[in-house]
Short mmCIF file of N, CA and C in Angstrom, two decimals:
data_model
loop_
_atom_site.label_atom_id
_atom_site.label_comp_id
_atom_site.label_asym_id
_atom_site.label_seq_id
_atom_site.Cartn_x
_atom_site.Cartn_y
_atom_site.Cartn_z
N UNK A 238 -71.99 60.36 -0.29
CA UNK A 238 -72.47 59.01 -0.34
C UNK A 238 -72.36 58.51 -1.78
N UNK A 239 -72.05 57.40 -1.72
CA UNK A 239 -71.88 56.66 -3.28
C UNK A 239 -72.71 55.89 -3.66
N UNK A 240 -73.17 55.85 -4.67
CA UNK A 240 -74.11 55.06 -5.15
C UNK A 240 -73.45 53.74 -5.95
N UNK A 241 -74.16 52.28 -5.40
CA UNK A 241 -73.62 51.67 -6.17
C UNK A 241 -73.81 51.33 -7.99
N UNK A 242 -72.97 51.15 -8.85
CA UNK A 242 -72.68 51.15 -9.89
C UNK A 242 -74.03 50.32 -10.90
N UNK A 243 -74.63 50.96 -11.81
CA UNK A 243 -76.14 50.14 -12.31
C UNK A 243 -75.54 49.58 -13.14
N UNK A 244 -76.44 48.01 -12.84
CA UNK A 244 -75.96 46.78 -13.83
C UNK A 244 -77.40 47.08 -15.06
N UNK A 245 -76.52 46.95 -16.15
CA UNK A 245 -77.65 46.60 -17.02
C UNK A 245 -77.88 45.80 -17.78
N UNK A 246 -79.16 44.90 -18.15
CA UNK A 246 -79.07 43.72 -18.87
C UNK A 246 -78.58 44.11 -20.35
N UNK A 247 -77.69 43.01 -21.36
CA UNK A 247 -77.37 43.80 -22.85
C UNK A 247 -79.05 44.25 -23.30
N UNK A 248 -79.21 45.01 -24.04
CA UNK A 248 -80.43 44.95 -24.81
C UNK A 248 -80.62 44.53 -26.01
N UNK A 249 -81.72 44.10 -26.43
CA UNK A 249 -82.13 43.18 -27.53
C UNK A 249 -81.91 43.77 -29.12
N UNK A 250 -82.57 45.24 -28.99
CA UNK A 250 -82.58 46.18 -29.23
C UNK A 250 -81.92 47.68 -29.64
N UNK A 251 -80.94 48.38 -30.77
CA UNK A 251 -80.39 49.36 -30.08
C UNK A 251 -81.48 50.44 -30.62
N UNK A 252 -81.36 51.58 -30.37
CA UNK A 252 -81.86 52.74 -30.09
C UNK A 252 -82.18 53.05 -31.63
N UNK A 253 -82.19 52.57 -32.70
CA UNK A 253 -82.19 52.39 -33.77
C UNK A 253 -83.54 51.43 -34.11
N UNK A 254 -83.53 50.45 -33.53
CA UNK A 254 -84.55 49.89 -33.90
C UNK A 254 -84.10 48.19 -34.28
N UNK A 255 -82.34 48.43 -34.94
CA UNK A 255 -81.85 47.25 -34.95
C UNK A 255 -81.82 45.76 -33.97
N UNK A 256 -81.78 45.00 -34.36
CA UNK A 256 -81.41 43.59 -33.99
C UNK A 256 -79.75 43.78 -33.29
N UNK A 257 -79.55 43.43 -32.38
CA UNK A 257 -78.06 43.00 -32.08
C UNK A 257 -77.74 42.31 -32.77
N UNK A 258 -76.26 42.32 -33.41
CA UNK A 258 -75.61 40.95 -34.00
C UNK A 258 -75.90 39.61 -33.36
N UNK A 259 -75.95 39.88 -31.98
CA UNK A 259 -74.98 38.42 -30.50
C UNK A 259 -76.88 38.31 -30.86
N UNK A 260 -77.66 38.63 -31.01
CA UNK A 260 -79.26 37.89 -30.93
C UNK A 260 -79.67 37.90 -32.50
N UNK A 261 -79.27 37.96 -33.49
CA UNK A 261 -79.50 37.50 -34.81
C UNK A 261 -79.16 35.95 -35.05
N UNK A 262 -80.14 35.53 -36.17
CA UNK A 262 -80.28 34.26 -35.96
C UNK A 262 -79.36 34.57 -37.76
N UNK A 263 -78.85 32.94 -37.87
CA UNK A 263 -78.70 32.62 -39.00
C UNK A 263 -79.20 31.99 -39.96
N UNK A 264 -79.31 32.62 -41.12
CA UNK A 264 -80.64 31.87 -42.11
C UNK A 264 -80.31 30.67 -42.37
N UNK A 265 -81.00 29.58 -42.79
CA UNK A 265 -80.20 28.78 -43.37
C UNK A 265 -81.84 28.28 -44.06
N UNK A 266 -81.53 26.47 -44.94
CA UNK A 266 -82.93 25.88 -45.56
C UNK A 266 -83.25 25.12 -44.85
N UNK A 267 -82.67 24.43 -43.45
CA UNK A 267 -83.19 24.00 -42.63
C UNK A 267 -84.27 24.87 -41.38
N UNK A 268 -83.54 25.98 -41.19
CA UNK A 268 -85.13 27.58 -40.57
C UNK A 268 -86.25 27.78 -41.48
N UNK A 269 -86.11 27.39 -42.63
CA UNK A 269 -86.98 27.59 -43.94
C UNK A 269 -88.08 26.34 -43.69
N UNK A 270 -87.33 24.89 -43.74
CA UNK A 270 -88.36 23.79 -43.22
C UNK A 270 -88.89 23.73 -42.39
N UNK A 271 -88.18 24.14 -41.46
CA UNK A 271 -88.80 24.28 -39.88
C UNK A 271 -90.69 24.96 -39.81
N UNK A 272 -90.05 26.14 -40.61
CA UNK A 272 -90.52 27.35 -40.29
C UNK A 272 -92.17 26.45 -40.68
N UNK A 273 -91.49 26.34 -42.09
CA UNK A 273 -93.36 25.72 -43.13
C UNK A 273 -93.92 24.98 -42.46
N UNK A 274 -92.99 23.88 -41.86
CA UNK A 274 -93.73 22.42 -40.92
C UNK A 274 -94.58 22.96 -39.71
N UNK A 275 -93.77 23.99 -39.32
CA UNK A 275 -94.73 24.87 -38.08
C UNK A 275 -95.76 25.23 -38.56
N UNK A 276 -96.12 25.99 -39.97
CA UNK A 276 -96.89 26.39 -40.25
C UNK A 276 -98.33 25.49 -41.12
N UNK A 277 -97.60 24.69 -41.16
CA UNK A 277 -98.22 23.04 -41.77
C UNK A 277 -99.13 22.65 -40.82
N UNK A 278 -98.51 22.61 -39.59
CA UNK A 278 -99.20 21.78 -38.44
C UNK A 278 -100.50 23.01 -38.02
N UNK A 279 -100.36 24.28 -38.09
CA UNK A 279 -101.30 24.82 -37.85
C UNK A 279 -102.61 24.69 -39.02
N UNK A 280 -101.85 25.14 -39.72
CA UNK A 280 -103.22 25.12 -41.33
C UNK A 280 -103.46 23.95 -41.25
N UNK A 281 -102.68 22.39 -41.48
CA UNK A 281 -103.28 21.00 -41.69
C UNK A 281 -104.61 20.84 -40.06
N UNK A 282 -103.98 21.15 -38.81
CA UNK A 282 -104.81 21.01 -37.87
C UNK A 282 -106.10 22.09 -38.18
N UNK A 283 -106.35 22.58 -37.98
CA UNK A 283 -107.62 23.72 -38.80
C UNK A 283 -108.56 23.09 -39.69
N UNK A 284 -107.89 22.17 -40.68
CA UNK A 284 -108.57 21.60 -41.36
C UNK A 284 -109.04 20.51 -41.75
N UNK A 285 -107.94 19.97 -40.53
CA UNK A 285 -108.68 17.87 -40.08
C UNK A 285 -110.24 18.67 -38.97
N UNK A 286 -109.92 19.45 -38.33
CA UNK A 286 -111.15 19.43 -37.94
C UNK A 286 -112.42 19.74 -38.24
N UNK A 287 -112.30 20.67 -38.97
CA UNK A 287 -113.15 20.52 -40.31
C UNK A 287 -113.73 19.52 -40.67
N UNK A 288 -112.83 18.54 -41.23
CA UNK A 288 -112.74 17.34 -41.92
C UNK A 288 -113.17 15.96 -41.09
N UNK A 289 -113.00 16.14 -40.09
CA UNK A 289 -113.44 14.87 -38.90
C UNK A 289 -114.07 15.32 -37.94
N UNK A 290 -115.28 16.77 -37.85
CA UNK A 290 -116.06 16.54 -37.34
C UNK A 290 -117.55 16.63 -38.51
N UNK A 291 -116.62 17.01 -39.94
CA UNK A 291 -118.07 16.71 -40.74
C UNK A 291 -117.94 15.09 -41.07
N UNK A 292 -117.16 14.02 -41.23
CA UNK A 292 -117.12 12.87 -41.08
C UNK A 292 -117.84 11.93 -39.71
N UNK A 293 -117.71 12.72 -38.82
CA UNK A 293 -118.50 12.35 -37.65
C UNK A 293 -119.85 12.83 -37.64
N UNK A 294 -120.16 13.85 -38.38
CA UNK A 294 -121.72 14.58 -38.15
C UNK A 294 -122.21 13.27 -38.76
N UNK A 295 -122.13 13.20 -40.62
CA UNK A 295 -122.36 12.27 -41.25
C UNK A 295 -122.52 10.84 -40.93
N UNK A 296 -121.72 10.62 -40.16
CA UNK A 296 -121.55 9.14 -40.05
C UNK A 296 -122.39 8.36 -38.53
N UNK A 297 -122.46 9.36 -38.07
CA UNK A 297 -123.00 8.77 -36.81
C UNK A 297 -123.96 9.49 -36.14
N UNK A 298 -124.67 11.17 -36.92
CA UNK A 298 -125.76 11.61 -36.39
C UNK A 298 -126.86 11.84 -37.56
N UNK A 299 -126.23 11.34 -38.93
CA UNK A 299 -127.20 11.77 -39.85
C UNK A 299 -128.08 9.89 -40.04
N UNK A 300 -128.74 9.87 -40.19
CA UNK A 300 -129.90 8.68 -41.02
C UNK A 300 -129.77 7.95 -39.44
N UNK A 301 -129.43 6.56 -39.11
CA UNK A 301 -129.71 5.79 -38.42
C UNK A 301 -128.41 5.39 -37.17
N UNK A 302 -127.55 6.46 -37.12
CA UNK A 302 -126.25 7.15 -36.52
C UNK A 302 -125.17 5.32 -36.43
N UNK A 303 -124.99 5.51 -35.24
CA UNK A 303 -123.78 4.43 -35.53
C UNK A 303 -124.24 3.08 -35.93
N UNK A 304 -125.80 2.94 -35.92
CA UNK A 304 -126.10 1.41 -36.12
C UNK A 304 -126.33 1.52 -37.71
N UNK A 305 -126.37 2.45 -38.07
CA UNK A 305 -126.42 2.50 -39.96
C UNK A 305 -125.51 2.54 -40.42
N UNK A 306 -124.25 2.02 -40.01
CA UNK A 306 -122.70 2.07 -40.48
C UNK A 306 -122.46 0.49 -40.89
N UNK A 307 -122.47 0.30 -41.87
CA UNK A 307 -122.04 -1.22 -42.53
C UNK A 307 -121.56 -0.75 -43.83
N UNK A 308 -121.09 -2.37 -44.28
CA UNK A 308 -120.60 -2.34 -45.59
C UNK A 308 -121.16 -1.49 -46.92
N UNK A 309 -122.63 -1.27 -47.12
CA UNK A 309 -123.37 -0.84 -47.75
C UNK A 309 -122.95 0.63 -47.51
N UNK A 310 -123.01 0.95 -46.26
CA UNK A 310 -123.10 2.65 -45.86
C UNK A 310 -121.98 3.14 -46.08
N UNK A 311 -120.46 2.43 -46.33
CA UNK A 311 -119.75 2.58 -46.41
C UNK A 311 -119.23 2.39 -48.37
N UNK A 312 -120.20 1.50 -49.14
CA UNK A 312 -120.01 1.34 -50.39
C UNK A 312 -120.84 2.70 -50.85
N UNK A 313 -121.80 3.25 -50.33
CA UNK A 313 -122.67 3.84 -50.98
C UNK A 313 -122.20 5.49 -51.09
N UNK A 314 -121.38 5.85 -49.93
CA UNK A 314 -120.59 6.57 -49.69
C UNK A 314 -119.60 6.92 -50.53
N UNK A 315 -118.80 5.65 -50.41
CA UNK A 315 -117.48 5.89 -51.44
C UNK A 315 -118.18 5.51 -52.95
N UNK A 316 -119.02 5.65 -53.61
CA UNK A 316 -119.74 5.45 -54.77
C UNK A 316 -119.66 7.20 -55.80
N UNK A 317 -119.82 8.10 -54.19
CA UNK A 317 -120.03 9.42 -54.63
C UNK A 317 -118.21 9.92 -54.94
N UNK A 318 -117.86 10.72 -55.86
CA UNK A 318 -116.41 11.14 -55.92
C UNK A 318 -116.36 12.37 -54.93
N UNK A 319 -117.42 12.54 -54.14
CA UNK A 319 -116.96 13.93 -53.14
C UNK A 319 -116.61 13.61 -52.11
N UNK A 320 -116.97 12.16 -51.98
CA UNK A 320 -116.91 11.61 -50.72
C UNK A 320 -115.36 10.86 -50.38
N UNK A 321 -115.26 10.74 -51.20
CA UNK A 321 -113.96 9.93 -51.53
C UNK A 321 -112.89 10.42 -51.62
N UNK A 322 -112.54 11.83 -51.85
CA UNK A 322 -112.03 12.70 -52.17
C UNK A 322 -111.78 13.27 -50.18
N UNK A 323 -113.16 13.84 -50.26
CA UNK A 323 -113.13 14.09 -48.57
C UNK A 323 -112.60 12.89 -47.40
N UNK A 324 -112.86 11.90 -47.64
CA UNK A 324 -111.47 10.62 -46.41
C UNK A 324 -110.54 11.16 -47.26
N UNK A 325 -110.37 10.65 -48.59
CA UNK A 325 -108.83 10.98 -49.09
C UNK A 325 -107.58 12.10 -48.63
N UNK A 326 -109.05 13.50 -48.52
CA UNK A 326 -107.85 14.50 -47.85
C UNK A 326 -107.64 14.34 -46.61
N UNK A 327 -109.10 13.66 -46.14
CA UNK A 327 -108.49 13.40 -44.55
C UNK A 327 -107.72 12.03 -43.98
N UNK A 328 -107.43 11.30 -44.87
CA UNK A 328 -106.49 10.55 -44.64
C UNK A 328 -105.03 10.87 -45.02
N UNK A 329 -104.82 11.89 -45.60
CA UNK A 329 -103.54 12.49 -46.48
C UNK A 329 -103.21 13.73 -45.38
N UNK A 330 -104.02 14.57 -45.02
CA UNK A 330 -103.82 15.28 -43.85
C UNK A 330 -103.49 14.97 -42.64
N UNK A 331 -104.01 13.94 -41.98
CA UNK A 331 -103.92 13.25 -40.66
C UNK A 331 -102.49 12.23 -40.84
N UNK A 332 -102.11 11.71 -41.85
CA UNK A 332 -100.89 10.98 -41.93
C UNK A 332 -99.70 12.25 -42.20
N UNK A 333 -99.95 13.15 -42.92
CA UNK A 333 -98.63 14.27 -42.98
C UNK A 333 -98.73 14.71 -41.23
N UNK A 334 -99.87 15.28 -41.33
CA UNK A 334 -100.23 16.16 -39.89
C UNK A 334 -98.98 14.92 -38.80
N UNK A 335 -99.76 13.70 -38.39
CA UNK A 335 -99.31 13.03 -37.76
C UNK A 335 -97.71 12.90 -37.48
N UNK A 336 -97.38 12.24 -39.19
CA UNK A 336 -96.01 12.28 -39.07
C UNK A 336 -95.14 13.40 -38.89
N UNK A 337 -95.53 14.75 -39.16
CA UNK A 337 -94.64 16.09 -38.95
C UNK A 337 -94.45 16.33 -37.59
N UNK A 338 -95.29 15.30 -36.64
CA UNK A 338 -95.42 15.91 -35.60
C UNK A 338 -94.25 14.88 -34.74
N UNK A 339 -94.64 13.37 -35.10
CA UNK A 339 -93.18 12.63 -34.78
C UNK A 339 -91.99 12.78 -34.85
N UNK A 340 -92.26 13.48 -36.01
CA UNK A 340 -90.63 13.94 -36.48
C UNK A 340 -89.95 14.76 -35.63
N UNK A 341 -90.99 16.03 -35.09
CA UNK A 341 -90.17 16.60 -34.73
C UNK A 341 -90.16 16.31 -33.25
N UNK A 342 -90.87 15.20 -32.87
CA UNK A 342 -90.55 14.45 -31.04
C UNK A 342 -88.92 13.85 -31.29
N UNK A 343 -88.71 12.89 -32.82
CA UNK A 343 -87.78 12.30 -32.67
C UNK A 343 -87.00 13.38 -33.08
N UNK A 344 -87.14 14.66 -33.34
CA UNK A 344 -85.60 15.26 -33.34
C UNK A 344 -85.39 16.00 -32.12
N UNK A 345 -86.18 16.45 -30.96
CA UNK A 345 -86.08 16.71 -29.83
C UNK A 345 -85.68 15.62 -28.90
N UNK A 346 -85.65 14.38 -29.04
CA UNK A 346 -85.55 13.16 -28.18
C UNK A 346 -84.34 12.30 -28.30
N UNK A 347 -84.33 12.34 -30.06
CA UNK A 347 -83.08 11.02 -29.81
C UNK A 347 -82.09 11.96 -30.22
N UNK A 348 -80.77 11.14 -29.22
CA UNK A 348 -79.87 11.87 -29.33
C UNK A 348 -78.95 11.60 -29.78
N UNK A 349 -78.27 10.95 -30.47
CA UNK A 349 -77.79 10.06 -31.35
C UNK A 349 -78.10 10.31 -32.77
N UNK A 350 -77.40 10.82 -34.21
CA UNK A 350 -77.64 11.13 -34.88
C UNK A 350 -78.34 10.12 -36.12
N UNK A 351 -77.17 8.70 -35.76
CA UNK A 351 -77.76 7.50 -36.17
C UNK A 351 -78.95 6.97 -35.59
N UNK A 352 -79.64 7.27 -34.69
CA UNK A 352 -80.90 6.80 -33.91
C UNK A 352 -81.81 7.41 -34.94
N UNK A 353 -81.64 9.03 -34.72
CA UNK A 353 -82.55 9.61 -34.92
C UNK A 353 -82.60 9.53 -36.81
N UNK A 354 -81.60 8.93 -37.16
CA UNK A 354 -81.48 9.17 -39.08
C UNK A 354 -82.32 7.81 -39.18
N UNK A 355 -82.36 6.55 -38.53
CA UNK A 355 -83.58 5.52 -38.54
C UNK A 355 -84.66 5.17 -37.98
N UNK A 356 -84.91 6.14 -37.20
CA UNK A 356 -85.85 6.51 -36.56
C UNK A 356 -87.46 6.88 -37.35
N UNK A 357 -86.67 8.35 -38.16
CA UNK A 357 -87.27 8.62 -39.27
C UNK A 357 -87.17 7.90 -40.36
N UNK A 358 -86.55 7.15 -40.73
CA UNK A 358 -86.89 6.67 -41.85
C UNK A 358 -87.87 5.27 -42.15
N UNK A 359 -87.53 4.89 -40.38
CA UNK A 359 -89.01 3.71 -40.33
C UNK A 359 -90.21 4.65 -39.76
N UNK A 360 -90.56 5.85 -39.85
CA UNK A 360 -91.49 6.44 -39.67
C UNK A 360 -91.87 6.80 -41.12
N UNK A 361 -90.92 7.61 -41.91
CA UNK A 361 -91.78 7.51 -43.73
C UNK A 361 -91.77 6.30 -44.21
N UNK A 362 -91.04 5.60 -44.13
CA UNK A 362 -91.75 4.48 -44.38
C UNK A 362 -93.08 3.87 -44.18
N UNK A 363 -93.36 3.83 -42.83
CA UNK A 363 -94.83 3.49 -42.22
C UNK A 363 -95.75 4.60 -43.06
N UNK A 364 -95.40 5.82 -42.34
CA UNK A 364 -96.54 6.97 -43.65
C UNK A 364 -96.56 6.56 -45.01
N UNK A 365 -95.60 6.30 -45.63
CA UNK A 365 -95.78 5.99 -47.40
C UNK A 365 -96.56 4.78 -47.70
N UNK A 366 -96.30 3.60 -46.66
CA UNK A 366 -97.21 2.63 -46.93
C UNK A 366 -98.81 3.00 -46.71
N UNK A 367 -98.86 3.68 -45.38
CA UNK A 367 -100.51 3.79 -45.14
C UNK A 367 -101.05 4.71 -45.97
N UNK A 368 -100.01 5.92 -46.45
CA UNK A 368 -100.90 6.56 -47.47
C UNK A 368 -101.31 5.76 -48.86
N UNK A 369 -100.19 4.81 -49.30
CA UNK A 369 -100.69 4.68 -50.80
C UNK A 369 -101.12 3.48 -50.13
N UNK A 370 -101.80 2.73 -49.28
CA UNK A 370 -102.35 1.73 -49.04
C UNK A 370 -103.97 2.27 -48.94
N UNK A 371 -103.51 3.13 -47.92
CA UNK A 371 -105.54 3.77 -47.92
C UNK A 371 -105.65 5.12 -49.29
N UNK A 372 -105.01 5.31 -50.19
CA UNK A 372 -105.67 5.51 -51.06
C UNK A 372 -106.41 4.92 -52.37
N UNK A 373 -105.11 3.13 -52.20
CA UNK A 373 -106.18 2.27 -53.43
C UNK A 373 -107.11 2.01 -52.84
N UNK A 374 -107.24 1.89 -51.51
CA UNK A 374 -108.34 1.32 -51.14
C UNK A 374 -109.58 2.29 -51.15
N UNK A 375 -109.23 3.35 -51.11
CA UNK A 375 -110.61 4.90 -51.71
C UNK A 375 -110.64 4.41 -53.15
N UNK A 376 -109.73 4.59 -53.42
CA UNK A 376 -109.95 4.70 -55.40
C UNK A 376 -110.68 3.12 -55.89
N UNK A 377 -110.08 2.07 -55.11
CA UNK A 377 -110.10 0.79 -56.05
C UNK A 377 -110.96 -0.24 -55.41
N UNK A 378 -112.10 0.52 -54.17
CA UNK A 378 -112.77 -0.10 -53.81
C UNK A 378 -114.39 -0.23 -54.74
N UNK A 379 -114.81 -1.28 -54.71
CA UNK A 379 -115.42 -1.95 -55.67
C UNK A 379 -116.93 -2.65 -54.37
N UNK A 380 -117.72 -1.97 -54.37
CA UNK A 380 -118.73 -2.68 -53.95
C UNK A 380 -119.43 -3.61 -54.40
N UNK A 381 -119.71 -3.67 -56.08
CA UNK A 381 -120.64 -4.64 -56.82
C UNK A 381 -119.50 -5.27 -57.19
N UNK A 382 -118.58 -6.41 -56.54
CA UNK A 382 -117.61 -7.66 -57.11
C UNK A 382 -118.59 -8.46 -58.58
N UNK A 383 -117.57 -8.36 -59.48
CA UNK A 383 -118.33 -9.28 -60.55
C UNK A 383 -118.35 -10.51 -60.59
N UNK A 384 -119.42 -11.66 -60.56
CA UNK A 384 -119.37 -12.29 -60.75
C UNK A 384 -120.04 -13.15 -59.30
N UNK A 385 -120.53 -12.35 -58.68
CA UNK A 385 -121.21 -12.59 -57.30
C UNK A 385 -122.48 -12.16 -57.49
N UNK A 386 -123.81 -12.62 -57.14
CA UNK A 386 -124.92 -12.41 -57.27
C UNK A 386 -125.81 -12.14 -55.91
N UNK A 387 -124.79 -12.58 -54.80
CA UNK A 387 -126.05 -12.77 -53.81
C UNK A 387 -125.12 -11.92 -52.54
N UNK A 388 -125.89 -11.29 -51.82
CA UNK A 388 -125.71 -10.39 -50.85
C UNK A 388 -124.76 -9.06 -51.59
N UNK A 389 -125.48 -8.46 -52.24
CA UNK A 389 -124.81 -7.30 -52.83
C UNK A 389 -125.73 -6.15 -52.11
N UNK A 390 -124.93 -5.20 -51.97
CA UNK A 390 -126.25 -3.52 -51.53
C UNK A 390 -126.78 -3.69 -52.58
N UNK A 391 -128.24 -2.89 -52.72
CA UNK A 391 -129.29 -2.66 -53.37
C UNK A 391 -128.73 -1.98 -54.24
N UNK A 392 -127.87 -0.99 -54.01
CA UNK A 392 -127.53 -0.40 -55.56
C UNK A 392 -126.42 -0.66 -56.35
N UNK A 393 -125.79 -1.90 -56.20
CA UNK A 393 -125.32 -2.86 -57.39
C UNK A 393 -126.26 -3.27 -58.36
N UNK A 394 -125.87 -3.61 -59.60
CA UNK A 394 -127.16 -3.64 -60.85
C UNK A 394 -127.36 -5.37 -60.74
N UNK A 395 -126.53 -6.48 -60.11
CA UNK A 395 -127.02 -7.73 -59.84
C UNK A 395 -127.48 -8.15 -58.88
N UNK A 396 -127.75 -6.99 -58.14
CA UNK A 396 -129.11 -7.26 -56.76
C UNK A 396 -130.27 -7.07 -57.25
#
């Protein structure tokens, strides 16, 4: 009686311990970007949450929760440099985080090399504006306006 002939799948593996050539990848600095952005999105996600659920503790369960949120609560806040610093990273995190993550929808999606080359570039665009837009607005916000006397928070020095 004959037995029929065993198929075997190639293996990944040889008996060595080696990599096959036919399943080795090729290095290049685009596996290098890849690689970090993967690793970006994990560490940056880790640490928006961090970051936006102590922004949420603060903001809406500490003193008088969402009805104590006004202009004042929001000047008195950004008054402190820790505080300011803390939106700052979490506005700098959540816009990289965000955009790394578009990027790589629009390089799975469009298929078209010209699509996808303006695609991204009205996407950093949009990120570069909102970042340096919401960071003057951390740095160069000004609660006590000079030269105004009336309806200022209490801890402006012309109230």
């Amino acid at each position: 009686m004959t037995t029929a002939p065993e198929i075997r799948e190639p293996r990944s593996t040889s008996v060595t311990g080696r990599i096959a050539p036919q399943y080795q990848r090729a290095g290049g600095s685009k596996g290098q970007f890849e690689m970090a952005a993967w690793v970006f999105m994990r560490l940056s996600g880790i640490v928006l949450v961090v970051l936006i659920f102590g922004h949420l503790t603060v903001n809406l369960l500490v003193g008088e929760g969402v009805h104590g949120i006004d202009f004042g609560f929001v000047a008195g806040k950004w008054a402190d440099p820790f505080w300011q610093f803390w939106d700052l990273a979490m506005l700098w995190l959540a816009m990289l985080h965000g955009t790394n993550g578009v990027r790589t929808i629009i390089n799975d999606y469009a298929e078209r090399d010209a699509v996808r080359f303006w695609l991204k570039v009205v996407l950093l665009a949009a990120a570069a504006i909102i970042v340096i837009l919401g960071t003057l607005v951390i740095f160069t916000f000004d609660p006590c306006p000079h030269g105004v006397t009336t309806g200022l928070p209490d801890f402006c020095p012309a109230a």
